[in-house]
Coordinates of C-alpha atoms in Angstrom, one line a residue:
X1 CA -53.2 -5.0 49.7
X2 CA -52.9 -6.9 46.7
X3 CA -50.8 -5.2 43.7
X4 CA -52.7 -3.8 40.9
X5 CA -49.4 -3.5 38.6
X6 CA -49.6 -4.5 35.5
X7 CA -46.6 -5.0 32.5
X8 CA -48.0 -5.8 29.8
X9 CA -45.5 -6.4 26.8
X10 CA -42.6 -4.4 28.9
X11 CA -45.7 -1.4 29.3
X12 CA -46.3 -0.9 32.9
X13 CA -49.7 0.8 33.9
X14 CA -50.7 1.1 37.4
X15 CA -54.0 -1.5 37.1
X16 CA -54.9 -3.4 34.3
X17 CA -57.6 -1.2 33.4
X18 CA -57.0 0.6 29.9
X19 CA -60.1 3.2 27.9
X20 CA -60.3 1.4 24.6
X21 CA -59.9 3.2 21.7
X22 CA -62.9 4.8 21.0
X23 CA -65.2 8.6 21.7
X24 CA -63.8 8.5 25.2
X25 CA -59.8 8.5 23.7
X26 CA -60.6 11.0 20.7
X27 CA -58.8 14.2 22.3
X28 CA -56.4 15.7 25.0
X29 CA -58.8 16.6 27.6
X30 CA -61.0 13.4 28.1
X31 CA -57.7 11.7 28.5
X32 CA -56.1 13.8 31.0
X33 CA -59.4 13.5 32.7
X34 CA -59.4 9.7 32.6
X35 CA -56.1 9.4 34.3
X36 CA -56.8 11.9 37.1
X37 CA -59.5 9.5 37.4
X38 CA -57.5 6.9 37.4
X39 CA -57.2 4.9 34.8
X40 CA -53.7 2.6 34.3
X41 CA -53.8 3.7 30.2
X42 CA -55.4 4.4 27.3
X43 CA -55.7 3.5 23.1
X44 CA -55.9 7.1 21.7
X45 CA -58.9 6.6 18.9
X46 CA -58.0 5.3 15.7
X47 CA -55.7 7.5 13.8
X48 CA -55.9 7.5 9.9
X49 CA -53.6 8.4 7.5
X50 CA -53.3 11.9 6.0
X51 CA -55.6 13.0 2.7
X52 CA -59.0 13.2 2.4
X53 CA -60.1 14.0 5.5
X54 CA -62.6 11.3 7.5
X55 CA -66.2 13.3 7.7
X56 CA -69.0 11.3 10.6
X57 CA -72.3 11.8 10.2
X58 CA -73.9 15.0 12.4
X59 CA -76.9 12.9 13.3
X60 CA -77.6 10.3 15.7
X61 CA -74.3 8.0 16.1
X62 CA -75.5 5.2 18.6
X63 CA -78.3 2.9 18.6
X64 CA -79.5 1.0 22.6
X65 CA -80.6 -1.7 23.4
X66 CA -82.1 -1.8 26.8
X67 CA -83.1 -3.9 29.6
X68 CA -86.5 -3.4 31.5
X69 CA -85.2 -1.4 33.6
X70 CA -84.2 0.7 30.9
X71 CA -80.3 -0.2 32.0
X72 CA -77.8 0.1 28.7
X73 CA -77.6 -3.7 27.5
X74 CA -76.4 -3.3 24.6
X75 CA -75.1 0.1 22.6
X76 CA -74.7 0.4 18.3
X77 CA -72.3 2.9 16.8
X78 CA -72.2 4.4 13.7
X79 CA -69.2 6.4 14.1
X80 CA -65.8 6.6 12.4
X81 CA -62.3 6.9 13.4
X82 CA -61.1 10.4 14.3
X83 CA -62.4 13.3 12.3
X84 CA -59.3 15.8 13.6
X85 CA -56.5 16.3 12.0
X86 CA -53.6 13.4 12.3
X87 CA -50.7 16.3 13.3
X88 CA -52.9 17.4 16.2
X89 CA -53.8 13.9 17.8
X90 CA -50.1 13.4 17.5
X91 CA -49.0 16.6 19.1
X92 CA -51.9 15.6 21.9
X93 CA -50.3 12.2 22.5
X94 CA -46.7 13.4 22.8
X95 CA -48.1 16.3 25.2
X96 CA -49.8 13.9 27.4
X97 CA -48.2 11.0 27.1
X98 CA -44.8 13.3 28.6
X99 CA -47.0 14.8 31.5
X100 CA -48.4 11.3 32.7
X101 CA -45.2 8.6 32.0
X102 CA -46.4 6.0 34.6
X103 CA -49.7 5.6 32.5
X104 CA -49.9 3.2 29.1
X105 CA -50.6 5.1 26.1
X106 CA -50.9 3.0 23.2
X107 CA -52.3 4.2 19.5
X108 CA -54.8 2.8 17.0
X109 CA -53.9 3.1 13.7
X110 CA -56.2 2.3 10.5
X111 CA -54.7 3.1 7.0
X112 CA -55.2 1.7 3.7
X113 CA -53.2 -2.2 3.2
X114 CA -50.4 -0.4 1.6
X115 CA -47.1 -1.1 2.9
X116 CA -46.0 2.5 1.8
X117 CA -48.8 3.8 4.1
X118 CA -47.7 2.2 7.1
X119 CA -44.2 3.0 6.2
X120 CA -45.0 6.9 6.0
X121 CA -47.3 6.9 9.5
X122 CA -45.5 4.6 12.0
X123 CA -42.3 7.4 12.5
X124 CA -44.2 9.5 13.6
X125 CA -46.5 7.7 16.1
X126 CA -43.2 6.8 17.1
X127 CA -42.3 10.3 17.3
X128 CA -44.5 10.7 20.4
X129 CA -43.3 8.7 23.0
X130 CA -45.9 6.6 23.3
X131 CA -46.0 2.9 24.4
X132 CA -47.1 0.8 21.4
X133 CA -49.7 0.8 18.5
X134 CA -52.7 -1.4 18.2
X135 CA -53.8 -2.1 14.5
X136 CA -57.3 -1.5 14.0
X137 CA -58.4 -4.3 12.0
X138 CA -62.2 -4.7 13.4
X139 CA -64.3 -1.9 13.1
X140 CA -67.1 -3.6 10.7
X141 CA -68.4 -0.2 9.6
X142 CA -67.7 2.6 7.5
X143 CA -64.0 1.9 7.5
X144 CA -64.5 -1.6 6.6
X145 CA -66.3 -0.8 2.7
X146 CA -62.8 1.1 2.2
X147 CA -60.9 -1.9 2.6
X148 CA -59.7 -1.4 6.3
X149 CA -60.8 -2.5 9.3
X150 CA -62.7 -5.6 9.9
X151 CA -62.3 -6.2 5.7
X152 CA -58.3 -6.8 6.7
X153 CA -59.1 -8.1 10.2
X154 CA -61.4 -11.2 8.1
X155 CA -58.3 -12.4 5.7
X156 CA -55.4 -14.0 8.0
X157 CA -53.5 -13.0 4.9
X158 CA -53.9 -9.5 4.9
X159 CA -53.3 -9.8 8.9
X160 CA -49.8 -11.3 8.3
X161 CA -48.7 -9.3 6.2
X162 CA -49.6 -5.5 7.8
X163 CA -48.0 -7.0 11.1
X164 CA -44.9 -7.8 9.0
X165 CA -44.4 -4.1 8.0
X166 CA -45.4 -3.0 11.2
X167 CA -43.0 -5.1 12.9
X168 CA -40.3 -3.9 10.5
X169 CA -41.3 0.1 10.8
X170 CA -42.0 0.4 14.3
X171 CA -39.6 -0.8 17.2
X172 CA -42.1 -0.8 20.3
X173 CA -45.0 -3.5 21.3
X174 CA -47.7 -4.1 18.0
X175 CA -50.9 -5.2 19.3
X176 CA -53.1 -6.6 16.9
X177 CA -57.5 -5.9 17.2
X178 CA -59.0 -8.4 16.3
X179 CA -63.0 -8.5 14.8
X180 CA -65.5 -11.0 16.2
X181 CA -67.2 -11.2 12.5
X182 CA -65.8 -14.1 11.8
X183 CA -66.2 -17.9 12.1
X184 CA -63.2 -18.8 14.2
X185 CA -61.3 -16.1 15.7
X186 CA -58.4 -18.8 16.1
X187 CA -57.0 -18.2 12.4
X188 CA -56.6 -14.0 12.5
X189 CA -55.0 -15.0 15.8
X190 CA -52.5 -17.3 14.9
X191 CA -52.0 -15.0 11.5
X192 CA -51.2 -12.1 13.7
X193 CA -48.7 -14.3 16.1
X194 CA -46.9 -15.0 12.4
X195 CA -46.6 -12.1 11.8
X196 CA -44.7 -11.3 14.8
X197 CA -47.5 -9.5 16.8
X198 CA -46.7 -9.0 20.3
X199 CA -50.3 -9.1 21.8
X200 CA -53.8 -9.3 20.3
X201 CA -56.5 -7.6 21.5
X202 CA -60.4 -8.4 21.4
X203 CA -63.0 -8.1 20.6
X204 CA -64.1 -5.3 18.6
X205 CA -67.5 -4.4 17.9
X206 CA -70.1 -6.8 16.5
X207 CA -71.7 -6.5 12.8
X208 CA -75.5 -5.2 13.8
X209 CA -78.8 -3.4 13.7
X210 CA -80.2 -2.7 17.1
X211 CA -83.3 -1.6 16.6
X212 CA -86.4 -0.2 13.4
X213 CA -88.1 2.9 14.0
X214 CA -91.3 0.9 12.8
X215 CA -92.9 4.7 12.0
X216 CA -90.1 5.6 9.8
X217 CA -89.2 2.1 8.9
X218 CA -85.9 3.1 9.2
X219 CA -82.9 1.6 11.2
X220 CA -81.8 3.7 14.5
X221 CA -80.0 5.2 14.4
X222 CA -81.3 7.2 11.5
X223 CA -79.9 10.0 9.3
X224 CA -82.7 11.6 6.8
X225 CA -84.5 8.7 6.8
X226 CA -81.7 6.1 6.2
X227 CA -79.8 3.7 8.6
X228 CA -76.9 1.4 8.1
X229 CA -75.1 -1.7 10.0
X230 CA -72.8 -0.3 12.9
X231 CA -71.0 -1.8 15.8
X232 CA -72.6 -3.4 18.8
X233 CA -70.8 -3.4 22.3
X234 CA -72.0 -3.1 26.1
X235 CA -72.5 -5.7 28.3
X236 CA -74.7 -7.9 26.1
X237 CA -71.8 -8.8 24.0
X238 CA -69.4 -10.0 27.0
X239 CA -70.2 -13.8 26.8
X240 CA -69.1 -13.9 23.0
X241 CA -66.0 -11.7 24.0
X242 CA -65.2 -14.1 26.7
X243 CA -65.3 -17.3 24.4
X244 CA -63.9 -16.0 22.0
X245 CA -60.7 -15.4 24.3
X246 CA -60.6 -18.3 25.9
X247 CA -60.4 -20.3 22.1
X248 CA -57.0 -18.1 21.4
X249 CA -55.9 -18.6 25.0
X250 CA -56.5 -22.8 25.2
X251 CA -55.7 -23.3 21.4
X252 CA -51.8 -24.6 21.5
X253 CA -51.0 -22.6 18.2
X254 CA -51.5 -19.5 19.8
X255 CA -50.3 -20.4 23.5
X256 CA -48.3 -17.7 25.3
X257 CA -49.6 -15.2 22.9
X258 CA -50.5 -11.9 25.5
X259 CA -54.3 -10.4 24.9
X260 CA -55.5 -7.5 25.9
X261 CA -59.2 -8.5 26.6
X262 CA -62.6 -6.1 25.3
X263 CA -65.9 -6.5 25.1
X264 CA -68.7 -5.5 28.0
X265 CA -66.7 -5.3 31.1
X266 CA -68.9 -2.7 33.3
X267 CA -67.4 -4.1 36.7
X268 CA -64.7 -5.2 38.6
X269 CA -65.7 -8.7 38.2
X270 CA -65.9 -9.0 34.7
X271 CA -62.5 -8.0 34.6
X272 CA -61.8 -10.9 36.7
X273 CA -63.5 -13.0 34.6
X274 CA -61.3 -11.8 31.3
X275 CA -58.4 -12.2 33.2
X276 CA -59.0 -15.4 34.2
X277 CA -59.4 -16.4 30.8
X278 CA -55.5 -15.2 30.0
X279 CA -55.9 -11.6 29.3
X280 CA -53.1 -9.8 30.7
X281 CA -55.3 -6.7 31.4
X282 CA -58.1 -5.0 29.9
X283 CA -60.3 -2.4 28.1
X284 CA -63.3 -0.7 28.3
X285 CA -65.3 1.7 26.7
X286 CA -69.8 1.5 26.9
X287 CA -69.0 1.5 30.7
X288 CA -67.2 4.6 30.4
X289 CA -69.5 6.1 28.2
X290 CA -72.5 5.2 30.7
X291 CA -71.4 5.9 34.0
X292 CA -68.6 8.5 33.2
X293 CA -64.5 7.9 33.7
X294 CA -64.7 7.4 37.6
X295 CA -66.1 4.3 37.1
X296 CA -62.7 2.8 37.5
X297 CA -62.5 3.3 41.1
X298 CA -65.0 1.1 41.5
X299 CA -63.6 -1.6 39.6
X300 CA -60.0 -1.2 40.8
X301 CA -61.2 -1.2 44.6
X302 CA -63.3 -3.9 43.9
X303 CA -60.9 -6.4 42.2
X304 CA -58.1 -4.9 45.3
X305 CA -60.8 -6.8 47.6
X306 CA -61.5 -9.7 45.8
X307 CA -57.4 -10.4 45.4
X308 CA -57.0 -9.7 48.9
X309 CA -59.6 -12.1 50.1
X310 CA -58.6 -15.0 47.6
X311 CA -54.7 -14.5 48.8
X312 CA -53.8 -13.3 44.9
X313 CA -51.0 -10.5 45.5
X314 CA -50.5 -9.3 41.8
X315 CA -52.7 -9.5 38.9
X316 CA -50.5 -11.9 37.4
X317 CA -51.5 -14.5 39.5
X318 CA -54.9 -15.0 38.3
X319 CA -54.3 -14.3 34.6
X320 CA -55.1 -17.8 32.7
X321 CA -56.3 -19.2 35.8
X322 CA -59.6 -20.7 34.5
X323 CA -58.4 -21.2 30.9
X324 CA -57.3 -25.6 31.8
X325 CA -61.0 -25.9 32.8
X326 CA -62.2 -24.6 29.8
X327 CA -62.6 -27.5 27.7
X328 CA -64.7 -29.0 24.7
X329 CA -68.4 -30.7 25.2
X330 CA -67.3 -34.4 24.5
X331 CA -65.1 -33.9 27.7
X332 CA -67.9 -32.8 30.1
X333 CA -68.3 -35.9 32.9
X334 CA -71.4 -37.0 32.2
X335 CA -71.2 -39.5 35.8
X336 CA -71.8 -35.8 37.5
X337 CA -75.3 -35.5 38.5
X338 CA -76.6 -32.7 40.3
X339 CA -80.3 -31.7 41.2
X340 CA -82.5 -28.6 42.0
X341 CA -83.1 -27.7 45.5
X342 CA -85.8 -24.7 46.5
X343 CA -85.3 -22.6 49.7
X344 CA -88.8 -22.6 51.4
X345 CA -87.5 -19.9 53.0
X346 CA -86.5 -17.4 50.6
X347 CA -89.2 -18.5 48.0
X348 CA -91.7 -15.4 47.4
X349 CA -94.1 -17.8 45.4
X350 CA -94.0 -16.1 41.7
X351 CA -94.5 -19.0 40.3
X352 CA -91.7 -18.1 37.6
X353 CA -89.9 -21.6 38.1
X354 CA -93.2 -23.8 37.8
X355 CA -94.3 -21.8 34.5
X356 CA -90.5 -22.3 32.9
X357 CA -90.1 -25.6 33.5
X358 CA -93.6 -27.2 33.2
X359 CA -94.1 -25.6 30.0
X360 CA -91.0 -25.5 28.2
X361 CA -88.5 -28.1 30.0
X362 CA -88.5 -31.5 32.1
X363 CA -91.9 -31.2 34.2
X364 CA -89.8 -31.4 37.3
X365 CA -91.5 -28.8 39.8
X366 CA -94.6 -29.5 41.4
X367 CA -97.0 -26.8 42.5
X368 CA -99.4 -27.4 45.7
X369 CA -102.6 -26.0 46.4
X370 CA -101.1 -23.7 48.8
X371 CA -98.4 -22.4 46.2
X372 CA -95.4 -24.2 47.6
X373 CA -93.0 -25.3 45.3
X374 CA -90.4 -28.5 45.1
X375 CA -88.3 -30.3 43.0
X376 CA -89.3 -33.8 41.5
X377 CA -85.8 -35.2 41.6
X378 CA -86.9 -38.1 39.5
X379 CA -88.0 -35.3 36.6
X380 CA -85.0 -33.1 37.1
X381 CA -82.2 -32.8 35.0
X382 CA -80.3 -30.1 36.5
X383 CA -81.1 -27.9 32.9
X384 CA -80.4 -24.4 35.4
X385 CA -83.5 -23.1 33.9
X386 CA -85.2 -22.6 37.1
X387 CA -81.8 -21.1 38.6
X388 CA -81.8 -18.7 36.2
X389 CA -85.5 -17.4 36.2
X390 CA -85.9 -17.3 39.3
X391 CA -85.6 -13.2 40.5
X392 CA -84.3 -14.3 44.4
X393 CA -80.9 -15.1 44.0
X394 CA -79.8 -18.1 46.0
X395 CA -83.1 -19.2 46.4
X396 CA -82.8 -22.1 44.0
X397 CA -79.7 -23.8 43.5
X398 CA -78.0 -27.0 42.1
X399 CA -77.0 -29.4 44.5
X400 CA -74.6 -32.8 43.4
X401 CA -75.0 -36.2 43.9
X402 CA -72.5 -37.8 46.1
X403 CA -70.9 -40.6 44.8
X404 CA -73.1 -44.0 45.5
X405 CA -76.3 -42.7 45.5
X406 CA -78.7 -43.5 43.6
X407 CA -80.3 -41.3 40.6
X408 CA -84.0 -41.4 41.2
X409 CA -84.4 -40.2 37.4
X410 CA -82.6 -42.7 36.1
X411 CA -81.9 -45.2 38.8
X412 CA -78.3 -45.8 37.9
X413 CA -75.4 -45.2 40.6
X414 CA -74.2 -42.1 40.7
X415 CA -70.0 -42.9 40.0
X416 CA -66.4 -41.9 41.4
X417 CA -64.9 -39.4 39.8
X418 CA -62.5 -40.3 37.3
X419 CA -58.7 -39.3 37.6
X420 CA -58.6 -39.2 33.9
X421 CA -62.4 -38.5 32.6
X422 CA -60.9 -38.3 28.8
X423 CA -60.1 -42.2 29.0
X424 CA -63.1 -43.1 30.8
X425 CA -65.5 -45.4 28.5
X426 CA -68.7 -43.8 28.9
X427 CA -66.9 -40.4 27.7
X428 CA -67.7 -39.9 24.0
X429 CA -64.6 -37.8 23.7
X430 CA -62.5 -40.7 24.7
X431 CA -61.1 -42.2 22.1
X432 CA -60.5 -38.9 20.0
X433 CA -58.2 -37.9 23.5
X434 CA -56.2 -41.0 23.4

């Protein structure tokens, strides 16, 4: 079977699957629980520093968005980091961290952009034995209008600089967490690699409001009448996650630089997908806090199959694999021309692909009197629309052209491939590749 083993800057977990720092991570007992579950490690939620003491709201935390089958697409929080005291996480982390030494433990730490603060908490996270610390410089709420969080995590500056002192107060793998509420995730990323960070990690939540109680006219969730911005996660937020690590992964100032990849991974697959995309493992959290910590063994049987059946033997192996076909627009091959085919046989006759595409797209299916649908290859533009709408999966699909036939849409030749598409005259991005 293929080997789940993961070392991730020198930290070696049994599978790449890590609890993200969050509810799920805030004490002793779910932790143990999540690695008798099995879960390769864990970012203990985000410690602060010592002082006033951090009070959460004792209403409603979270916000949902739903699908219509009332699935968790999409979940808000409204919660801060931990509440408990900083010398009882820390006593928790050493305690558990000593009884389970195969598993990653790694701590989040949020304190005010004061080099003295850092200074005075890094010991003794140190103190505990665990693996690393990951600087919490996304969460977009709460934290964030004290200066921390996502307010340090938005100046590459700021990002620098705390990843200077924690390089130079803390001996063991700093992993940087990086915010998504941002234009170009590139520049905290590289500010973090100049720093010296060992690893970034993303993304964190997303800047939102879910949902208005339209009786109240107040924003869910709601305490006494009010609501606020809070962060969004869940599987709804994966595709942004997903691009946003695959610009750090294929952008040459930040190449080699480990991530640790977050944001909606519910299954094994989706883990796949991030790794593919060059994280080195990853974390989750909504999953977790939908389905309960034994989700895991789902994931790590499932991604042990899918290894095994694509001949991977480590996890290594498939980490950055799809990142060199991840490329810019003006490098698509636009001589690749592909058309819609519809399966008589597994059609159920909704309708769903006619509506789509004759009122909103290219007018390329045809409906008979008897309700049998085809393609109109000289209409059809291969958008995917009807692929996508269509509730039997498989049932429509996009076949290519072989080379020297004959577009019917626009009557051109369909080409050869190119060796080198980026030199290829009818490629816009040519000349900017040369």
């Amino acid at each position: 079977m293929a080997d789940l083993t993961t070392d991730f800057l020198g930290i070696k977990s049994p599978n790449p699957f890590w609890l993200a720092s969050a509810p799920p991570t805030d004490k002793e007992y779910n932790v143990r629980r999540a690695f008798e579950a099995g879960w390769g490690g864990v970012v203990w939620k985000t410690l602060g520093a010592e002082g006033p003491p951090v009070v959460n709201v004792n209403g409603p935390r979270y916000g949902a968005i739903y699908g219509a089958d009332r699935r968790l697409l999409g979940l808000n929080n409204i919660e801060l980091i931990t509440d408990r005291p900083l010398e009882t996480n820390l006593e928790e982390i050493t305690r558990v961290k000593a009884d389970y030494p195969d598993r990653a433990m790694i701590v989040s730490i949020m304190v005010p952009c004061e080099e003295q603060a850092w200074k005075d908490i890094l010991p003794r996270v140190a103190a505990t034995g665990a693996d690393g610390i990951e600087l919490n410089f996304g969460c977009p709420h709460g934290m964030s209008e004290r200066g921390m969080g996502a307010a340090v995590g938005q100046v590459p500056e700021y990002i620098e600089m705390v990843t200077r002192w924690c390089k130079q107060y803390y001996d063991k793998p700093v992993i940087v967490k990086l915010t998504p509420n941002i234009t170009d995730v590139r520049k905290p990323a590289a500010a973090a690699m100049r720093g010296g960070a060992d690893a970034v990690s993303l993304i964190n939540t997303i800047n939102s409001i879910t949902s208005v109680n339209l009786d109240t006219m107040s924003p869910e969730p709601s305490i006494d009448g009010k609501g606020s911005h809070g962060g969004y996660c869940g599987p709804a937020v994966k595709p942004i996650a997903m691009s946003m690590v695959s610009e750090i992964a294929r952008n040459p100032e930040t190449h080699g630089l480990p991530i640790s990849g977050i944001g909606g991974i519910t299954t094994w697959r989706d883990a796949a997908e991030f790794i593919s995309l060059g994280c080195g493992n990853v974390q989750v959290c909504t999953a977790a806090m939908t389905y309960g910590f034994k989700i895991v063994q789902e994931m790590i049987s499932g991604l042990s199959l899918w290894m095994d059946e694509k001949g991977y033997t480590s996890v290594e192996e498939v980490v950055g694999r799809a990142v060199p076909n991840v490329t810019d627009w003006q490098y698509l091959n636009l001589n690749y021309v592909a058309k819609a085919k519809i399966s008589q046989d597994d059609c159920i006759k909704c309708g769903r692909c006619y509506a789509a595409c004759e009122d909103t797209s290219h007018q390329a299916i045809a409906m008979s009197d008897d309700r049998t649908f085809r393609v109109v290859d000289e209409e059809c533009v291969a958008c995917n629309l009807c692929v996508d709408v269509c509730p039997v999966d498989g049932c429509i699909t996009m076949e290519p052209m072989a080379p020297g036939e004959v577009d019917p849409r626009t009557g051109k030749v369909v080409e050869k491939e190119y060796a080198n598409w980026t030199t290829h005259p009818n490629n816009p991005g040519a000349v900017a590749a040369e």
